[in-house]
Amino acid sequence: MELGGRTAVGIAVALVAVVGVVAAVTGGGAGTLTVERVDELPQGQGAVAFANLDPNQRATFEDAVTSGSSVQIPTEAARNEFVDPGYVRYDGGIYKTTVSS
């Protein structure tokens, strides 16, 4: 059985879509988040307020704080504030956020 050009392209597009969905469901390379409470910000550093994180980021951050271990970041976009500025103001404290692949 020989596949026509349109059929082969359709199959390739479908495979790419399936791989994208699987990657999104299994973490998609977004990495893991580790948080560590610090006494103060390093000179010249800023911190994002917890309330300014989106709901997924807040849930991920709270999971990391309460578990005391690394947690999976749900999407690639959810890692942005954890990388830059790399600090979060939360519950009266400052937390350094580290993202690992």
mmCIF file of C-alpha atoms in Angstrom:
data_model
loop_
_atom_site.group_PDB
_atom_site.id
_atom_site.type_symbol
_atom_site.label_atom_id
_atom_site.label_comp_id
_atom_site.label_asym_id
_atom_site.label_seq_id
_atom_site.Cartn_x
_atom_site.Cartn_y
_atom_site.Cartn_z
ATOM 1 C CA MET A 1 0.000 0.000 0.000
ATOM 2 C CA GLU A 2 1.450 3.322 -1.042
ATOM 3 C CA LEU A 3 0.566 6.550 0.745
ATOM 4 C CA GLY A 4 -0.219 9.686 -1.217
ATOM 5 C CA GLY A 5 1.543 12.944 -0.435
ATOM 6 C CA ARG A 6 -1.472 14.456 1.348
ATOM 7 C CA THR A 7 -2.010 11.332 3.421
ATOM 8 C CA ALA A 8 1.637 11.206 4.489
ATOM 9 C CA VAL A 9 1.548 14.896 5.481
ATOM 10 C CA GLY A 10 -1.692 14.328 7.408
ATOM 11 C CA ILE A 11 -0.149 11.421 9.310
ATOM 12 C CA ALA A 12 2.966 13.455 10.120
ATOM 13 C CA VAL A 13 0.873 16.372 11.416
ATOM 14 C CA ALA A 14 -1.205 14.001 13.536
ATOM 15 C CA LEU A 15 1.928 12.428 15.030
ATOM 16 C CA VAL A 16 3.377 15.837 15.906
ATOM 17 C CA ALA A 17 0.086 16.791 17.590
ATOM 18 C CA VAL A 18 0.023 13.561 19.609
ATOM 19 C CA VAL A 19 3.629 14.040 20.722
ATOM 20 C CA GLY A 20 2.794 17.616 21.790
ATOM 21 C CA VAL A 21 -0.176 16.484 23.860
ATOM 22 C CA VAL A 22 1.845 13.705 25.518
ATOM 23 C CA ALA A 23 4.652 16.146 26.316
ATOM 24 C CA ALA A 24 2.200 18.627 27.833
ATOM 25 C CA VAL A 25 0.555 15.967 29.979
ATOM 26 C CA THR A 26 3.845 14.469 31.188
ATOM 27 C CA GLY A 27 5.510 17.748 32.062
ATOM 28 C CA GLY A 28 6.716 18.827 28.644
ATOM 29 C CA GLY A 29 10.212 19.666 29.799
ATOM 30 C CA ALA A 30 8.975 22.576 31.941
ATOM 31 C CA GLY A 31 11.216 21.408 34.766
ATOM 32 C CA THR A 32 10.917 21.288 38.510
ATOM 33 C CA LEU A 33 10.677 24.037 41.098
ATOM 34 C CA THR A 34 12.559 24.125 44.383
ATOM 35 C CA VAL A 35 12.025 26.921 46.908
ATOM 36 C CA GLU A 36 14.206 28.005 49.805
ATOM 37 C CA ARG A 37 13.326 30.652 52.387
ATOM 38 C CA VAL A 38 15.993 33.365 52.636
ATOM 39 C CA ASP A 39 16.492 36.106 55.218
ATOM 40 C CA GLU A 40 16.736 38.922 52.696
ATOM 41 C CA LEU A 41 17.055 39.682 49.016
ATOM 42 C CA PRO A 42 20.564 39.928 47.618
ATOM 43 C CA GLN A 43 21.670 43.469 46.756
ATOM 44 C CA GLY A 44 19.941 44.666 43.587
ATOM 45 C CA GLN A 45 17.472 41.753 43.360
ATOM 46 C CA GLY A 46 13.703 42.059 43.236
ATOM 47 C CA ALA A 47 10.930 39.643 44.136
ATOM 48 C CA VAL A 48 7.532 38.972 42.648
ATOM 49 C CA ALA A 49 4.582 39.117 45.047
ATOM 50 C CA PHE A 50 2.795 35.782 45.489
ATOM 51 C CA ALA A 51 -0.512 37.472 44.578
ATOM 52 C CA ASN A 52 0.963 38.453 41.185
ATOM 53 C CA LEU A 53 1.598 34.815 40.193
ATOM 54 C CA ASP A 54 -1.043 33.148 38.051
ATOM 55 C CA PRO A 55 -3.186 30.433 39.705
ATOM 56 C CA ASN A 56 -1.038 27.553 38.363
ATOM 57 C CA GLN A 57 2.140 29.246 39.586
ATOM 58 C CA ARG A 58 0.619 29.884 43.022
ATOM 59 C CA ALA A 59 -0.443 26.244 43.357
ATOM 60 C CA THR A 60 2.983 25.000 42.231
ATOM 61 C CA PHE A 61 4.777 27.394 44.585
ATOM 62 C CA GLU A 62 2.607 26.404 47.568
ATOM 63 C CA ASP A 63 3.163 22.700 46.793
ATOM 64 C CA ALA A 64 6.919 23.278 46.860
ATOM 65 C CA VAL A 65 6.749 25.257 50.120
ATOM 66 C CA THR A 66 4.528 22.777 51.951
ATOM 67 C CA SER A 67 6.264 19.632 50.685
ATOM 68 C CA GLY A 68 9.775 20.982 51.203
ATOM 69 C CA SER A 69 10.877 19.254 48.013
ATOM 70 C CA SER A 70 10.979 19.867 44.275
ATOM 71 C CA VAL A 71 7.684 19.859 42.392
ATOM 72 C CA GLN A 72 6.886 19.568 38.694
ATOM 73 C CA ILE A 73 6.093 22.847 36.914
ATOM 74 C CA PRO A 74 2.882 22.323 34.896
ATOM 75 C CA THR A 75 3.757 24.344 31.778
ATOM 76 C CA GLU A 76 6.700 26.103 30.184
ATOM 77 C CA ALA A 77 5.019 29.506 30.673
ATOM 78 C CA ALA A 78 4.519 28.794 34.390
ATOM 79 C CA ARG A 79 8.278 28.897 35.012
ATOM 80 C CA ASN A 80 8.855 32.525 33.930
ATOM 81 C CA GLU A 81 8.539 34.355 37.275
ATOM 82 C CA PHE A 82 10.387 31.552 39.038
ATOM 83 C CA VAL A 83 13.398 32.186 36.803
ATOM 84 C CA ASP A 84 13.270 35.987 36.654
ATOM 85 C CA PRO A 85 13.344 37.531 39.198
ATOM 86 C CA GLY A 86 13.917 34.202 40.972
ATOM 87 C CA TYR A 87 12.448 35.331 44.297
ATOM 88 C CA VAL A 88 8.869 35.325 45.613
ATOM 89 C CA ARG A 89 7.418 37.280 48.546
ATOM 90 C CA TYR A 90 5.060 34.914 50.339
ATOM 91 C CA ASP A 91 3.402 34.881 53.751
ATOM 92 C CA GLY A 92 5.737 37.512 55.197
ATOM 93 C CA GLY A 93 8.886 35.839 53.899
ATOM 94 C CA ILE A 94 11.131 35.812 50.861
ATOM 95 C CA TYR A 95 11.761 32.607 48.950
ATOM 96 C CA LYS A 96 14.453 31.904 46.395
ATOM 97 C CA THR A 97 13.059 29.890 43.494
ATOM 98 C CA THR A 98 15.242 27.510 41.503
ATOM 99 C CA VAL A 99 14.083 25.830 38.293
ATOM 100 C CA SER A 100 15.813 22.652 37.134
ATOM 101 C CA SER A 101 15.297 20.803 33.868
#
